[in-house]
Amino acid sequence: MLFLGFSAGLPYLLVFSTLSAWLADADVDRAAIGYFSWVGILFSIKVFWAPVVDRLKLPLLGRLLGQRRSWMLLAQVGIGLSLAAMALVEPVGHLERFAQLALLVAFCSATQDICIDAYRIDSADESFQGAMAATYILGYRVAMLVAGAGAFYIASYDSWNGAYHAMAWLMGVGVITTLIIREPDTPPRQSFGRQPAQWLETALIAPFRDFFSRYGALALGLLALVAIYRISDITMGVMANPFYLDIGYTKNEIATVAKFFGFFMTILGSAVGGLAVLRWGLGRSMLVGAVGVAATNMLFAVMAAYSPVTPLPILPVLGLPLDPEQVRWGALAWLAAVISADNLFGGFSNVALIAFMSSLTNRNFSATQFAIFSSLMTLPGKFIGGFSGEVVKAAGYPVFFNYAALLGVPAILLTLWWIRRRYPPAAQADRD
């Protein structure tokens, strides 16, 4: 899962912020750069072709590697070749072809996500899903560092073309892993064959019918919990970097504290989250994650109201020195503390949510059902997060971060509802 997570995380930034930097460096029109962000929609609509990946058996590869590994290998090779092709094309003068290749990278990457999620669910039972998700996220985050800071470093000493060539070769990590791992034991799956109507019913309709038949009246509530659990976290994240700059932190300070230090805090939070799911169970872990994310947004609100970069006016009155160096170190310590809390609970809650979504899936439809959940968990947050700038502009950062914290309250309430339905008081007393 560590190496598969790396393979999944590597192409993500290469069609987002890293790609935007390449386009800006090539002096591509800023409006066109904005349109390139629509490439990311493919990650949110992968549910539409997940049934094909779940059910359609690939000729030759399917016989050699099995259902999961064959699709995984095809997607990984597609990513590597598409990145290599992007490295051979200059954006200026070939923007349409460049966009097509970026779309191909995103499509293959989203397909790989479907395969890896299904592989993880099929490979182990519910009690290990939290630990597997934590390991996957570790690999994913390492890959994002490589595709972000690593690509910038290569581009500064060579070129963006050279950086994308290097990233294409690094997809070999996923290819080698796929060839080494064992195909999980899964129920026999109906192929497309000569009965396409029956196959489509089994692949497209059956996963939805299965979910609603298993959970009945609870189904809509569970889907709502998946949809809103990360709204607070995603909404806050949209304005985090502008906020750091606006209150006086430098780019180097943000990179050092928020990116590199924050990376390790996220990894620690993911590891703790995996252990918590294993030891406490899903209910308590989900609740701790939801409360923690909302609470850390309140810390940002405090930072916004009392900027640590600017010395408080009361200090001279109290006779305390206003040493600029001490003030700066204090500001960085405050930023590190807030970033630590935010990233710890961010990593913790993400692992808990992935384990929760895994527990909702039926292994007969693991790829399709998990693709539904993973698409649903980001779409509402991305939509609401789009209005973050308007809130900041109209009311300021303190109000915005309080607003982001309040967005986490429905997730807390729905988590409590789910805990009571899954662990009724009588059953909990028997367990204790």
GROMACS .gro file of C-alpha atoms in nm, residues 19-199:
model
  181
   19LEU     CA    1   0.133   2.199  -1.418
   20SER     CA    2   0.008   2.554  -1.351
   21ALA     CA    3   0.362   2.658  -1.259
   22TRP     CA    4   0.496   2.516  -1.586
   23LEU     CA    5   0.228   2.699  -1.785
   24ALA     CA    6   0.291   3.026  -1.601
   25ASP     CA    7   0.667   2.989  -1.652
   26ALA     CA    8   0.597   2.945  -2.024
   27ASP     CA    9   0.394   3.268  -2.015
   28VAL     CA   10   0.068   3.099  -2.112
   29ASP     CA   11  -0.239   3.322  -2.084
   30ARG     CA   12  -0.365   3.325  -1.723
   31ALA     CA   13  -0.725   3.259  -1.832
   32ALA     CA   14  -0.610   2.947  -2.014
   33ILE     CA   15  -0.424   2.833  -1.701
   34GLY     CA   16  -0.749   2.867  -1.508
   35TYR     CA   17  -0.931   2.648  -1.757
   36PHE     CA   18  -0.666   2.380  -1.711
   37SER     CA   19  -0.792   2.332  -1.354
   38TRP     CA   20  -1.102   2.168  -1.503
   39VAL     CA   21  -0.882   1.867  -1.577
   40GLY     CA   22  -0.933   1.778  -1.211
   41ILE     CA   23  -1.304   1.717  -1.264
   42LEU     CA   24  -1.212   1.372  -1.394
   43PHE     CA   25  -1.111   1.272  -1.039
   44SER     CA   26  -1.460   1.359  -0.914
   45ILE     CA   27  -1.656   1.180  -1.187
   46LYS     CA   28  -1.459   0.855  -1.194
   47VAL     CA   29  -1.769   0.683  -1.062
   48PHE     CA   30  -1.905   0.683  -1.417
   49TRP     CA   31  -1.644   0.439  -1.547
   50ALA     CA   32  -1.575   0.258  -1.219
   51PRO     CA   33  -1.831  -0.016  -1.308
   52VAL     CA   34  -1.633  -0.093  -1.623
   53VAL     CA   35  -1.311  -0.126  -1.423
   54ASP     CA   36  -1.495  -0.335  -1.165
   55ARG     CA   37  -1.649  -0.581  -1.410
   56LEU     CA   38  -1.490  -0.576  -1.755
   57LYS     CA   39  -1.213  -0.833  -1.785
   58LEU     CA   40  -0.920  -0.721  -1.997
   59PRO     CA   41  -0.810  -0.964  -2.266
   60LEU     CA   42  -0.471  -1.128  -2.206
   61LEU     CA   43  -0.374  -0.900  -1.915
   62GLY     CA   44  -0.682  -1.011  -1.724
   63ARG     CA   45  -0.582  -1.376  -1.762
   64LEU     CA   46  -0.220  -1.312  -1.667
   65LEU     CA   47  -0.264  -1.074  -1.372
   66GLY     CA   48  -0.626  -1.090  -1.261
   67GLN     CA   49  -0.901  -0.829  -1.256
   68ARG     CA   50  -0.748  -0.573  -1.017
   69ARG     CA   51  -0.382  -0.591  -1.118
   70SER     CA   52  -0.449  -0.590  -1.493
   71TRP     CA   53  -0.645  -0.263  -1.481
   72MET     CA   54  -0.392  -0.119  -1.236
   73LEU     CA   55  -0.101  -0.195  -1.468
   74LEU     CA   56  -0.282  -0.055  -1.772
   75ALA     CA   57  -0.354   0.272  -1.587
   76GLN     CA   58   0.003   0.306  -1.458
   77VAL     CA   59   0.157   0.251  -1.801
   78GLY     CA   60  -0.091   0.504  -1.941
   79ILE     CA   61   0.016   0.764  -1.682
   80GLY     CA   62   0.386   0.708  -1.750
   81LEU     CA   63   0.351   0.730  -2.128
   82SER     CA   64   0.126   1.039  -2.106
   83LEU     CA   65   0.371   1.221  -1.877
   84ALA     CA   66   0.657   1.131  -2.112
   85ALA     CA   67   0.452   1.266  -2.404
   86MET     CA   68   0.387   1.591  -2.214
   87ALA     CA   69   0.762   1.624  -2.165
   88LEU     CA   70   0.805   1.619  -2.544
   89VAL     CA   71   0.549   1.895  -2.608
   90GLU     CA   72   0.598   2.266  -2.542
   91PRO     CA   73   0.283   2.436  -2.410
   92VAL     CA   74   0.326   2.750  -2.623
   93GLY     CA   75   0.201   2.679  -2.972
   94HIS     CA   76   0.069   2.333  -2.882
   95LEU     CA   77  -0.172   2.417  -2.601
   96GLU     CA   78  -0.459   2.201  -2.730
   97ARG     CA   79  -0.242   1.891  -2.758
   98PHE     CA   80  -0.092   1.971  -2.418
   99ALA     CA   81  -0.441   1.987  -2.267
  100GLN     CA   82  -0.535   1.655  -2.426
  101LEU     CA   83  -0.230   1.487  -2.273
  102ALA     CA   84  -0.309   1.640  -1.932
  103LEU     CA   85  -0.662   1.501  -1.960
  104LEU     CA   86  -0.519   1.159  -2.044
  105VAL     CA   87  -0.292   1.171  -1.739
  106ALA     CA   88  -0.588   1.264  -1.517
  107PHE     CA   89  -0.811   0.994  -1.668
  108CYS     CA   90  -0.549   0.722  -1.621
  109SER     CA   91  -0.473   0.851  -1.270
  110ALA     CA   92  -0.840   0.845  -1.169
  111THR     CA   93  -0.866   0.492  -1.313
  112GLN     CA   94  -0.565   0.387  -1.109
  113ASP     CA   95  -0.734   0.530  -0.797
  114ILE     CA   96  -1.039   0.310  -0.865
  115CYS     CA   97  -0.817   0.001  -0.898
  116ILE     CA   98  -0.609   0.068  -0.586
  117ASP     CA   99  -0.915   0.142  -0.370
  118ALA     CA  100  -1.076  -0.182  -0.486
  119TYR     CA  101  -0.754  -0.376  -0.431
  120ARG     CA  102  -0.721  -0.243  -0.076
  121ILE     CA  103  -1.080  -0.329   0.014
  122ASP     CA  104  -1.057  -0.676  -0.141
  123SER     CA  105  -0.723  -0.758   0.023
  124ALA     CA  106  -0.812  -0.727   0.393
  125ASP     CA  107  -1.108  -0.722   0.629
  126GLU     CA  108  -1.252  -0.415   0.802
  127SER     CA  109  -1.023  -0.426   1.107
  128PHE     CA  110  -0.716  -0.367   0.889
  129GLN     CA  111  -0.865  -0.101   0.661
  130GLY     CA  112  -0.757   0.188   0.885
  131ALA     CA  113  -0.395   0.071   0.893
  132MET     CA  114  -0.392   0.008   0.518
  133ALA     CA  115  -0.544   0.350   0.450
  134ALA     CA  116  -0.281   0.515   0.673
  135THR     CA  117   0.002   0.341   0.485
  136TYR     CA  118  -0.154   0.435   0.151
  137ILE     CA  119  -0.178   0.801   0.256
  138LEU     CA  120   0.188   0.798   0.367
  139GLY     CA  121   0.295   0.690   0.019
  140TYR     CA  122   0.055   0.937  -0.139
  141ARG     CA  123   0.193   1.228   0.061
  142VAL     CA  124   0.554   1.137  -0.015
  143ALA     CA  125   0.466   1.132  -0.385
  144MET     CA  126   0.307   1.476  -0.358
  145LEU     CA  127   0.632   1.611  -0.212
  146VAL     CA  128   0.822   1.456  -0.502
  147ALA     CA  129   0.577   1.586  -0.765
  148GLY     CA  130   0.569   1.928  -0.600
  149ALA     CA  131   0.903   2.032  -0.449
  150GLY     CA  132   1.092   1.763  -0.642
  151ALA     CA  133   0.960   1.872  -0.980
  152PHE     CA  134   1.038   2.238  -0.901
  153TYR     CA  135   1.393   2.144  -0.801
  154ILE     CA  136   1.453   1.948  -1.123
  155ALA     CA  137   1.298   2.225  -1.335
  156SER     CA  138   1.521   2.490  -1.176
  157TYR     CA  139   1.839   2.299  -1.264
  158ASP     CA  140   1.723   2.143  -1.592
  159SER     CA  141   1.380   2.219  -1.739
  160TRP     CA  142   1.012   2.142  -1.693
  161ASN     CA  143   1.043   1.888  -1.973
  162GLY     CA  144   1.319   1.715  -1.778
  163ALA     CA  145   1.109   1.721  -1.462
  164TYR     CA  146   0.816   1.550  -1.634
  165HIS     CA  147   1.049   1.294  -1.790
  166ALA     CA  148   1.173   1.210  -1.439
  167MET     CA  149   0.819   1.184  -1.307
  168ALA     CA  150   0.728   0.949  -1.593
  169TRP     CA  151   1.012   0.716  -1.495
  170LEU     CA  152   0.905   0.726  -1.129
  171MET     CA  153   0.574   0.567  -1.229
  172GLY     CA  154   0.788   0.254  -1.250
  173VAL     CA  155   0.743   0.227  -0.872
  174GLY     CA  156   0.376   0.147  -0.924
  175VAL     CA  157   0.438  -0.082  -1.221
  176ILE     CA  158   0.692  -0.295  -1.031
  177THR     CA  159   0.465  -0.311  -0.727
  178THR     CA  160   0.169  -0.425  -0.936
  179LEU     CA  161   0.377  -0.701  -1.094
  180ILE     CA  162   0.498  -0.824  -0.754
  181ILE     CA  163   0.182  -0.820  -0.540
  182ARG     CA  164  -0.073  -1.102  -0.532
  183GLU     CA  165  -0.418  -1.066  -0.685
  184PRO     CA  166  -0.677  -1.056  -0.402
  185ASP     CA  167  -0.940  -1.326  -0.371
  186THR     CA  168  -1.264  -1.185  -0.509
  187PRO     CA  169  -1.597  -1.340  -0.609
  188PRO     CA  170  -1.630  -1.439  -0.977
  189ARG     CA  171  -1.734  -1.141  -1.187
  190GLN     CA  172  -1.956  -1.146  -1.489
  191SER     CA  173  -1.782  -1.027  -1.804
  192PHE     CA  174  -1.941  -0.821  -2.079
  193GLY     CA  175  -1.957  -1.119  -2.310
  194ARG     CA  176  -2.258  -1.163  -2.534
  195GLN     CA  177  -2.515  -1.019  -2.294
  196PRO     CA  178  -2.430  -0.648  -2.264
  197ALA     CA  179  -2.772  -0.555  -2.120
  198GLN     CA  180  -2.734  -0.803  -1.836
  199TRP     CA  181  -2.375  -0.694  -1.778
   0.00000   0.00000   0.00000
